[in-house]
CSV table of C-alpha atoms in Angstrom, one decimal:
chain,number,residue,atom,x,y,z
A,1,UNK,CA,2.7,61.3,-5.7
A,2,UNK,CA,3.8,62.1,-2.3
A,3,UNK,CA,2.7,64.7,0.5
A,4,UNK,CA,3.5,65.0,4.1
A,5,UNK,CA,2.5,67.4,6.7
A,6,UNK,CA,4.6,68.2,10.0
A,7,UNK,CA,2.4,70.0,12.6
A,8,UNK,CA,4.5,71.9,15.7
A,9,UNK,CA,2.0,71.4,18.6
A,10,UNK,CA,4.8,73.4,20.7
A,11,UNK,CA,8.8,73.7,21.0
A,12,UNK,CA,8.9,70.1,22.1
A,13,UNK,CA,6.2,68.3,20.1
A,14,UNK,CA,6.1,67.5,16.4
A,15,UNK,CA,4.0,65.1,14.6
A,16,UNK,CA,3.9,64.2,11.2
A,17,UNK,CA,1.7,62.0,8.5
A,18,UNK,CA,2.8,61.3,4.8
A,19,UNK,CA,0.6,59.9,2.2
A,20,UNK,CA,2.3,58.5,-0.4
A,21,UNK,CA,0.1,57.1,-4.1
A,22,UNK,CA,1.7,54.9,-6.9
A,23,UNK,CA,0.2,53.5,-10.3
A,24,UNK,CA,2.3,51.4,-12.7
A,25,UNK,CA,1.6,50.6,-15.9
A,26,UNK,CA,3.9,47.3,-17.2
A,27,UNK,CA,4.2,45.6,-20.5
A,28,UNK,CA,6.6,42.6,-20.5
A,29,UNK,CA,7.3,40.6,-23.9
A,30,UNK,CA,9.7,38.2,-23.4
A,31,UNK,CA,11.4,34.9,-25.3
A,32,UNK,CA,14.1,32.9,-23.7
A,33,UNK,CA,15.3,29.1,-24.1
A,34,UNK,CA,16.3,26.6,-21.5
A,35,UNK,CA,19.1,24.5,-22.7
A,36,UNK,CA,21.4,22.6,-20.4
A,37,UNK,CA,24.8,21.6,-22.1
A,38,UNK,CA,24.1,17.9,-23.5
A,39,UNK,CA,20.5,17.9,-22.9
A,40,UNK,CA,18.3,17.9,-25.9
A,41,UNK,CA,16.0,21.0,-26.4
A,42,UNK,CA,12.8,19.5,-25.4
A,43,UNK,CA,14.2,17.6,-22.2
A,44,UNK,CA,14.1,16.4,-19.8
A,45,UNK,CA,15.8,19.4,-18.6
A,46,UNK,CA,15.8,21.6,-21.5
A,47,UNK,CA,12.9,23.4,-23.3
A,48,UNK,CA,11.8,26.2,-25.1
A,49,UNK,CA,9.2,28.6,-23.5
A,50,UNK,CA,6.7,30.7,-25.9
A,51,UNK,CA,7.0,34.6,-26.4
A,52,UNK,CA,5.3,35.7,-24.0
A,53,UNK,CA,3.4,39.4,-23.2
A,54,UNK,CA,2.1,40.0,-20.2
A,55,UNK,CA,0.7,43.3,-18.8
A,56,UNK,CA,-0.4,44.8,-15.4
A,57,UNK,CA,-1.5,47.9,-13.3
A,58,UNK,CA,-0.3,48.2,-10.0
A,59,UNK,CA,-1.7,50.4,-7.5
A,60,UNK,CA,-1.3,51.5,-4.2
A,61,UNK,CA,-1.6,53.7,-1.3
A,62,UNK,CA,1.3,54.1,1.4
A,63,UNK,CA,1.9,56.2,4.9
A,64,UNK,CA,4.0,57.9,7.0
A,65,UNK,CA,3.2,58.6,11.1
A,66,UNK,CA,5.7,59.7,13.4
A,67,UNK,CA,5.7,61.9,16.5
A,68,UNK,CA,9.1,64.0,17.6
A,69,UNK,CA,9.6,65.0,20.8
A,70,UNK,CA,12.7,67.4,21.6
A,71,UNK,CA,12.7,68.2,25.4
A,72,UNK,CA,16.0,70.2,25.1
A,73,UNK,CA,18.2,71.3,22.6
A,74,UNK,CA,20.6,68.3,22.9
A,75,UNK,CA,18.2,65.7,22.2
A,76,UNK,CA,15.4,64.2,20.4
A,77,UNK,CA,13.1,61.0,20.6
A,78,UNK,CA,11.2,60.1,17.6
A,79,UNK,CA,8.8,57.2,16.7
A,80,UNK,CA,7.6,56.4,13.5
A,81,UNK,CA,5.2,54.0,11.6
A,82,UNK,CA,5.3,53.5,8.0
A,83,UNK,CA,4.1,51.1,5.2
A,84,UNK,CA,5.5,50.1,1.6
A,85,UNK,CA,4.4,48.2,-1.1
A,86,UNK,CA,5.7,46.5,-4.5
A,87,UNK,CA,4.4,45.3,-7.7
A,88,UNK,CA,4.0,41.5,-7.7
A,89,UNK,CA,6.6,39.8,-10.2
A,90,UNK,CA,4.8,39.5,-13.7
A,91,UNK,CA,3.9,35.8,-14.5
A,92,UNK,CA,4.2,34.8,-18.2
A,93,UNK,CA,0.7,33.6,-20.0
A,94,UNK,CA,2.2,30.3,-20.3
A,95,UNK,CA,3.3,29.7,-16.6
A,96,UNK,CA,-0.1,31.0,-15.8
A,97,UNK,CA,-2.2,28.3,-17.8
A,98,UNK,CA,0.2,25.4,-16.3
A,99,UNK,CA,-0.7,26.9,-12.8
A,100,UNK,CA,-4.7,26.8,-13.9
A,101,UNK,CA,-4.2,23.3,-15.1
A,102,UNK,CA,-2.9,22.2,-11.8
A,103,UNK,CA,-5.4,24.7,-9.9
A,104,UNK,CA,-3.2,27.0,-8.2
A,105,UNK,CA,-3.9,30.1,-9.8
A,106,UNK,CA,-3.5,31.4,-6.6
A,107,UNK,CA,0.1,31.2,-7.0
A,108,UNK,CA,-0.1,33.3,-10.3
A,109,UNK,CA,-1.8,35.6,-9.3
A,110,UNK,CA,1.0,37.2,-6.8
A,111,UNK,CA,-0.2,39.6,-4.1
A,112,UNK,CA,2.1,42.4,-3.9
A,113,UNK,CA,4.9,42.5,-1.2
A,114,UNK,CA,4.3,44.5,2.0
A,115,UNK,CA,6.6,46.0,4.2
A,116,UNK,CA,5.0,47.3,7.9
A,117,UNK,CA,8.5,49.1,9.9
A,118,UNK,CA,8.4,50.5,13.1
A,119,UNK,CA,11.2,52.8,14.3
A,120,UNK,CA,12.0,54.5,17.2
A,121,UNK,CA,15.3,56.7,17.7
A,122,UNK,CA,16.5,58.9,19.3
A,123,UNK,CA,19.3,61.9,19.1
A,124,UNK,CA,22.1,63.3,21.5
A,125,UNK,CA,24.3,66.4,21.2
A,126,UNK,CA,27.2,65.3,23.8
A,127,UNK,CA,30.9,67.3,24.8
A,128,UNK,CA,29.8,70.4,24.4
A,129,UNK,CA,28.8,70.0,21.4
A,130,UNK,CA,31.8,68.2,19.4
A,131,UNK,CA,29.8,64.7,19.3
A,132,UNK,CA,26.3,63.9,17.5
A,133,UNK,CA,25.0,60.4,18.5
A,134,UNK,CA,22.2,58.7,17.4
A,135,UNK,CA,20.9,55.2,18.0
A,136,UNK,CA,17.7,53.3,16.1
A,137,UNK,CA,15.8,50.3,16.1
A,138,UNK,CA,13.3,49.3,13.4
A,139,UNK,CA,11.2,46.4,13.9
A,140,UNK,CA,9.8,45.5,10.1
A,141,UNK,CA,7.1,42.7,9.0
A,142,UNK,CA,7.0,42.0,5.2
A,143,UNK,CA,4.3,39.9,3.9
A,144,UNK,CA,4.5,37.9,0.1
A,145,UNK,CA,8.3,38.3,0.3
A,146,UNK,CA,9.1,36.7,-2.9
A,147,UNK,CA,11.2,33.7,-3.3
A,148,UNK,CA,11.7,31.2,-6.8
A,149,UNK,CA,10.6,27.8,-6.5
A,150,UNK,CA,9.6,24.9,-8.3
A,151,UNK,CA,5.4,24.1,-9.2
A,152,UNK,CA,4.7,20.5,-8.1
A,153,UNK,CA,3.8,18.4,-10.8
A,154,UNK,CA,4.4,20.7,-13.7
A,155,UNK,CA,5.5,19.6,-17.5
A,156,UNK,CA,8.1,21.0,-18.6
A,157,UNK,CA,9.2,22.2,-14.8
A,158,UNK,CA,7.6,25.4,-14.3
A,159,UNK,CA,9.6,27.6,-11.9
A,160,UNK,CA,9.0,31.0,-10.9
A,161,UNK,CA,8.9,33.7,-7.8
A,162,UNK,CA,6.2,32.5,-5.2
A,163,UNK,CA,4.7,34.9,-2.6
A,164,UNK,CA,3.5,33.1,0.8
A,165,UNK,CA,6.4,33.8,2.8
A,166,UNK,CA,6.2,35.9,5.7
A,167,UNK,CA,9.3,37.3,8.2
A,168,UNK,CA,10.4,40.0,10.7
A,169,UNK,CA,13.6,41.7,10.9
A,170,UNK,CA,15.4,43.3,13.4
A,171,UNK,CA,17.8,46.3,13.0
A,172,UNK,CA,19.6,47.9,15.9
A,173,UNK,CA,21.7,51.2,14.3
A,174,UNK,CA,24.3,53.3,15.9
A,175,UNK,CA,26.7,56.2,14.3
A,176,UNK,CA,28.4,58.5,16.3
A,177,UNK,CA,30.2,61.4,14.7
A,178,UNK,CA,33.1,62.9,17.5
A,179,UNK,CA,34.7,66.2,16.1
A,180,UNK,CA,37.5,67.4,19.0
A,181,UNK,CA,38.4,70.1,16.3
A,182,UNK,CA,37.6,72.3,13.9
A,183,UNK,CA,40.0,70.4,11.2
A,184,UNK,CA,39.1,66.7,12.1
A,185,UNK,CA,36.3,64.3,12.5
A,186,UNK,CA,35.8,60.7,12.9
A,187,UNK,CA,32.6,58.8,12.5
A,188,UNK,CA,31.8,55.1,13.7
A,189,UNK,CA,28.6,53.6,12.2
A,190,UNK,CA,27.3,50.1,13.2
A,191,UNK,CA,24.5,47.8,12.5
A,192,UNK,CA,22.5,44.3,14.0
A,193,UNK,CA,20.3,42.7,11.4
A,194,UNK,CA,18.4,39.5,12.5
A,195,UNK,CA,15.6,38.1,10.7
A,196,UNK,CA,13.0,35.1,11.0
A,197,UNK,CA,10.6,33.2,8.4
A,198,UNK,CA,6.9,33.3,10.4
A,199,UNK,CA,5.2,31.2,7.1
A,200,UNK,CA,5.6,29.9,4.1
A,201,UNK,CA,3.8,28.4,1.0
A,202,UNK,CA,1.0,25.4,2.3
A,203,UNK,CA,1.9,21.6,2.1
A,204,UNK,CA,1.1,20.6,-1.6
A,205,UNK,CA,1.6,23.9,-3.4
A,206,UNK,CA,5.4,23.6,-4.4
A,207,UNK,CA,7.7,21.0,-4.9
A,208,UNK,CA,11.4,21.6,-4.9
A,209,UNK,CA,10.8,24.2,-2.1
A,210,UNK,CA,14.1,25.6,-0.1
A,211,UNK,CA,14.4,23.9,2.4
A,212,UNK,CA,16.9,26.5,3.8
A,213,UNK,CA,14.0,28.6,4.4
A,214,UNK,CA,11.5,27.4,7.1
A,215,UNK,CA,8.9,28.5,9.8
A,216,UNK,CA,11.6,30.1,12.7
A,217,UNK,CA,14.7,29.8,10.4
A,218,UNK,CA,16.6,32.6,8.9
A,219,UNK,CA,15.9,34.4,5.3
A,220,UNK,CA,18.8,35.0,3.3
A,221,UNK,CA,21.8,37.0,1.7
A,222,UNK,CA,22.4,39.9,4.5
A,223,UNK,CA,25.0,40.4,6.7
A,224,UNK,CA,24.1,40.3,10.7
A,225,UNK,CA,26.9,43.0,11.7
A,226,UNK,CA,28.3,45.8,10.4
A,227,UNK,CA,30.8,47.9,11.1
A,228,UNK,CA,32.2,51.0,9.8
A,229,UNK,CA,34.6,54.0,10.9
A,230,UNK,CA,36.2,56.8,9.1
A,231,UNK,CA,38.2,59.9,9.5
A,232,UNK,CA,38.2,63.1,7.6
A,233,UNK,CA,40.4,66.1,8.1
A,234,UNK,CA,41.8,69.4,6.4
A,235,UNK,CA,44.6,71.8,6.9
A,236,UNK,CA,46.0,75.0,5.9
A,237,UNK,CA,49.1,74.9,4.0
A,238,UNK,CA,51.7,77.3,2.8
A,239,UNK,CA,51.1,79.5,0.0
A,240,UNK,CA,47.1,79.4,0.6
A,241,UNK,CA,46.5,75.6,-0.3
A,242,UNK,CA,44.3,73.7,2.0
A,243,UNK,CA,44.5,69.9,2.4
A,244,UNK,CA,42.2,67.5,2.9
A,245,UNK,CA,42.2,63.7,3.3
A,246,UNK,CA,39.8,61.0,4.3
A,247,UNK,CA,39.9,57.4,5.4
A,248,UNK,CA,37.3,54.7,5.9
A,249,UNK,CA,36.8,51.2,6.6
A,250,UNK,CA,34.1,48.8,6.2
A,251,UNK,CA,33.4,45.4,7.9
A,252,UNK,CA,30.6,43.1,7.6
A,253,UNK,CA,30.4,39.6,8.8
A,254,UNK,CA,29.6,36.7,6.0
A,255,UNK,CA,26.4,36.3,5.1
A,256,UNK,CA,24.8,33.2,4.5
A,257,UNK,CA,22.3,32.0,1.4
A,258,UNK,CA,21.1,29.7,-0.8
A,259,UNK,CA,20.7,28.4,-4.4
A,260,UNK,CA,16.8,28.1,-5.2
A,261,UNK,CA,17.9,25.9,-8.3
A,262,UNK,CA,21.0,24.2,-7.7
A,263,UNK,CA,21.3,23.8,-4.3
A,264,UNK,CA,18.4,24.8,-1.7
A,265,UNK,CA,18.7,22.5,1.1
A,266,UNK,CA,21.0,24.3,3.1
A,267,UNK,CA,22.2,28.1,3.9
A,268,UNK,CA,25.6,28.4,1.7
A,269,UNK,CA,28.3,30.7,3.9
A,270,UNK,CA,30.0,33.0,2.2
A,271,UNK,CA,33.8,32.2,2.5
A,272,UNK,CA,35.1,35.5,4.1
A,273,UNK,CA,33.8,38.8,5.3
A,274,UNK,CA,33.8,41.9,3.6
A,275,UNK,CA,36.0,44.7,3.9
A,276,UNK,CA,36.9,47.6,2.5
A,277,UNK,CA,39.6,50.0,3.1
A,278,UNK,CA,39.5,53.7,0.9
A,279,UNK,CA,41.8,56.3,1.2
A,280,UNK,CA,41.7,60.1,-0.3
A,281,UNK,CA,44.1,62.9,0.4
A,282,UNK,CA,44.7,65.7,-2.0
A,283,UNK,CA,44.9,69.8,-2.0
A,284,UNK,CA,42.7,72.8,-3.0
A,285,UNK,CA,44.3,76.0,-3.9
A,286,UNK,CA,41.3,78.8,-5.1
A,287,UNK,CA,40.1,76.8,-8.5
A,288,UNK,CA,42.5,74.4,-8.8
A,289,UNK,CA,42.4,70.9,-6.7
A,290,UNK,CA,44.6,67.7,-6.5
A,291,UNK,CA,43.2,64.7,-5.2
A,292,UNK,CA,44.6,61.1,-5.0
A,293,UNK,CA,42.6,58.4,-3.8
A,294,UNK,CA,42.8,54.5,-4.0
A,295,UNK,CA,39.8,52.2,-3.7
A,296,UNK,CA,40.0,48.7,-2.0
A,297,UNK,CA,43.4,49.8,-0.7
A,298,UNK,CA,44.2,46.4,1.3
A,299,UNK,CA,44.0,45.0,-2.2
A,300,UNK,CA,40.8,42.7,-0.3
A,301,UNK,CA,39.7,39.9,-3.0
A,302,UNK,CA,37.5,37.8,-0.4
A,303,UNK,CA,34.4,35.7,-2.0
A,304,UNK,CA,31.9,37.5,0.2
A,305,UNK,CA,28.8,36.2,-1.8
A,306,UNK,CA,27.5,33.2,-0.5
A,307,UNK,CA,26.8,31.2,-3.3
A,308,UNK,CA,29.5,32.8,-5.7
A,309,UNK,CA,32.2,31.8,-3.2
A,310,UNK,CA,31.3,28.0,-3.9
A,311,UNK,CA,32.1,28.4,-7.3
A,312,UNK,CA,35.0,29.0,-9.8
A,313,UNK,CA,35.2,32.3,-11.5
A,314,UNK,CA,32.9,33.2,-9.0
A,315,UNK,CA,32.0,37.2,-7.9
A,316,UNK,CA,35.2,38.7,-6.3
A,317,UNK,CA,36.1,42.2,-5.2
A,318,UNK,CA,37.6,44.5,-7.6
A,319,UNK,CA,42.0,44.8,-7.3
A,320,UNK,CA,43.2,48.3,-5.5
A,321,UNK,CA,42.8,50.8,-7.8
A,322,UNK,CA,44.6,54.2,-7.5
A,323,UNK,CA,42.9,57.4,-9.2
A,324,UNK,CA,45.0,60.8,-9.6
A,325,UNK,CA,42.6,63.8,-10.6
A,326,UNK,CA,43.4,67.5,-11.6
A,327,UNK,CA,40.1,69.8,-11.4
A,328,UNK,CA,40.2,73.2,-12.3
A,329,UNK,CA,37.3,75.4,-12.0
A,330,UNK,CA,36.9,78.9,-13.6
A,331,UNK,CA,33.7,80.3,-12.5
């Protein structure tokens, strides 16, 4: 359930508040095996776990605050604070009497994760009016971000997602849209990410923890720049058709990541960056419209994933692929 209210004190001054209420309900029944290829079922390595139901109710309360200030009609500053929240991960019964044996239940009993973000932005109108440009930077703290890890001590190994681990991220935004006609546009979007671990699990509580994740390192699996531009366009025709057409490019450095079973020592870079090239033109004549577009059109099949590009078979891009469509519409 979600409300918000947005109060006008004047022409220049808006402020608005959102409340925002959740309640889940979740049944989980579950049955899986463990079997590494020559290891016997029951170990070392290999085991089976017991079905397993487990149930919870999750609830929470959320907000929204954020004042507007518009002190002509060109621009507009804005600054926002806002919360989230998610359900912890659901912890099988079996897991959870391993983790009272050992006597950290505490670790079972998964707070929820918490995101705090602060935002402030702002909005220009620029060339007489033919370019929009906007340019935001959200500060975020997130609390019991969850991450898998090894119990210490456990028989058979217990693994599971852990809460403990705090970070802040850092994301600096800009897209400009320029339009020097009525027919064409081009857009240019862009993104910073930075991130940094503030705490982790205590001494004692895990063993097997990833070391790739530490007090002032990074966190994982994002990509620190991205860039984007595009181009979209339309003209008239002979014989009343209309064109149209589009083209768009996306860039984002390599990320870097880590394998919390196989290998968690050390951030794993992806192998290349990813890109993506798509291409659309076609032509619209009163119901009838031709389009041809073609996906991935530098035929790009990069390993961008960090811990797929260390592995045969691993996640690639899908080939170019080229669509023709024929829409016809009646009404």
């Amino acid at each position: 359930i979600y409300a918000e209210i947005d109060y006008a004190f004047n022409e220049e001054w808006n402020m608005q508040f959102g409340l925002r209420a959740q309640d889940q309900e979740r049944d989980s029944s579950s049955i899986s095996i463990y079997r590494i290829p020559g290891d016997p079922l029951f170990g070392p390595y290999s085991y089976p776990e017991p079905v397993g139901t487990e149930s919870s109710d999750f609830e929470n309360a959320s907000f929204r605050l954020g004042v507007t200030w518009r002190p002509n009609e060109n621009s507009m500053y804005y600054l926002t604070q806002s919360s989230a929240a998610r359900a912890p991960i659901l912890v099988s019964a079996a897991d959870e009497a391993v983790l009272a044996g050992l006597g950290l239940s505490n670790l079972a009993g998964g707070d929820e994760s918490k995101l705090n973000n602060t935002e402030v932005g702002a909005k220009w109108t620029l060339l007489d009016g033919t370019m929009q440009l906007e340019l935001v930077y959200a500060h975020a703290r997130w609390s019991e971000v969850p991450l898998r890890s090894q119990i210490a001590n456990s028989a058979p190994p217990t693994t599971l997602s852990i809460g403990g681990t705090d970070a802040t991220i850092g994301s600096l935004e800009v897209n400009a849209v320029w339009a020097p006609t009525d027919n064409v546009s081009f857009t240019y979007a862009a993104s910073h990410i930075d991130a940094e671990v503030k705490s982790i699990p205590g001494p004692g509580e895990v063993e097997n923890w990833p070391a790739a994740i530490y007090v002032g390192g990074d966190l994982f699996n994002y990509s620190p720049m991205t860039h984007s531009v595009s181009m979209d366009f339309s003209q008239d025709l002979a014989n009343g058709w209309e064109g149209f057409g589009s083209i768009a490019y996306v860039h984002r450095d390599r990320p870097d990541g880590f394998d919390a079973v196989f290998d968690s020592t050390a951030y794993i870079p992806a192998r290349e960056a990813y890109q993506n090239l798509g291409v659309t033109f076609g032509a619209t004549k009163e119901a009838l419209t031709l389009s041809l577009g073609i996906d991935n059109a530098t035929n790009y099949d990069g390993m961008y994933m960090p811990r797929s590009s260390n592995m045969i078979n691993g996640f690639i891009m899908a080939p170019r692929t080229v669509h023709f469509q024929v829409r016809y519409d009646g009404m």
